[in-house]
Amino acid sequence: MRLKFPQFLVALLIVGTLILGGCSTQQNASNASSTSAATSTATETSSKTSTEATSVSQTTSESIPGMNDLPRLEGKATVVMTVNGAPITIEVDGTNAPITAGNFVDLVQKGVYDGSVFHRVVRDPQPFVVQGGDPQSKDPSVPANRLGTGGYIDPKTKNERYIPLEIKPKGAAEPIYGKTITQPPALNHKQGAVAMARSQQPNSASSQFYFALADLGFLDGNYAVFGNVTSGFEVVNKIKQGDRIESAKVTQGAENLKTPG
């Protein structure tokens, strides 16, 4: 049975836990100063990227600087993630979210998620999300209060890789980048959805992701869904804070990943 949130509980959870925030310490501070980021249109502009809503041809142009330097998934792929000895199968949808899906598959292939911790699990007062993907969590010496502030550092540039907010409206030919939308999205927050965590700034997602433990329609259009759990949701449902991802492997569709250069 899928659960749906009463709106007052939703607002309370977001205000109280900021569960989808934080790709850097500075961005977390931005989240703390504005608690309505997930339920209203984000309009704050990143210092590095524009948040103007724009659709973009995947081959001829870019709406956010640096987009053409990011991996893309042209089609679908399957990722099997092992947690507590059990598999979670994820269908990654590059048809509707090529950059977000491409980023995830690329990080899986790089082993970024292997050994990382699920640092935030929210089930009370009702099932909400399981969030992980902070590379810092591999290091047991990193304080628990820092988990949720890290992202993928590209070893070539020595900088954190950020990806733009990418949401494709239902029926649209291409995604919209850099801005939340009010139209129904092609990929929604149904139970088992997999999406990218970010701070209040739309283009701040890096490596952190979350599983939706219930239907979370109030997040639609605000966060980028890029896939869904096709089997093993019972494993997701048992994840506890501090559990580690033993491994994550691309089992199908690796050939659909296109990387620059």
Coordinates of N, CA and C in Angstrom, one line a residue, residues 1 17-18 126 210 218 233 240:
M1 N 0.9 -1.2 0.0 CA 0.0 0.0 0.0 C 0.9 1.2 0.0
T17 N 13.8 19.0 9.2 CA 15.0 18.1 9.0 C 15.8 18.5 7.8
L18 N 15.3 19.3 6.9 CA 16.0 19.7 5.7 C 16.6 18.5 5.0
Q126 N 5.9 9.5 9.2 CA 5.4 8.6 8.1 C 6.6 8.3 7.2
Y210 N 18.4 10.0 -3.2 CA 17.5 9.5 -2.2 C 16.5 8.5 -2.8
F218 N 4.4 16.1 -3.5 CA 4.7 17.5 -3.3 C 6.1 17.8 -3.7
F233 N 12.6 -3.3 -3.3 CA 12.2 -2.2 -2.5 C 12.1 -2.7 -1.0
K240 N 18.8 1.2 7.5 CA 18.9 2.1 8.7 C 20.0 3.1 8.5

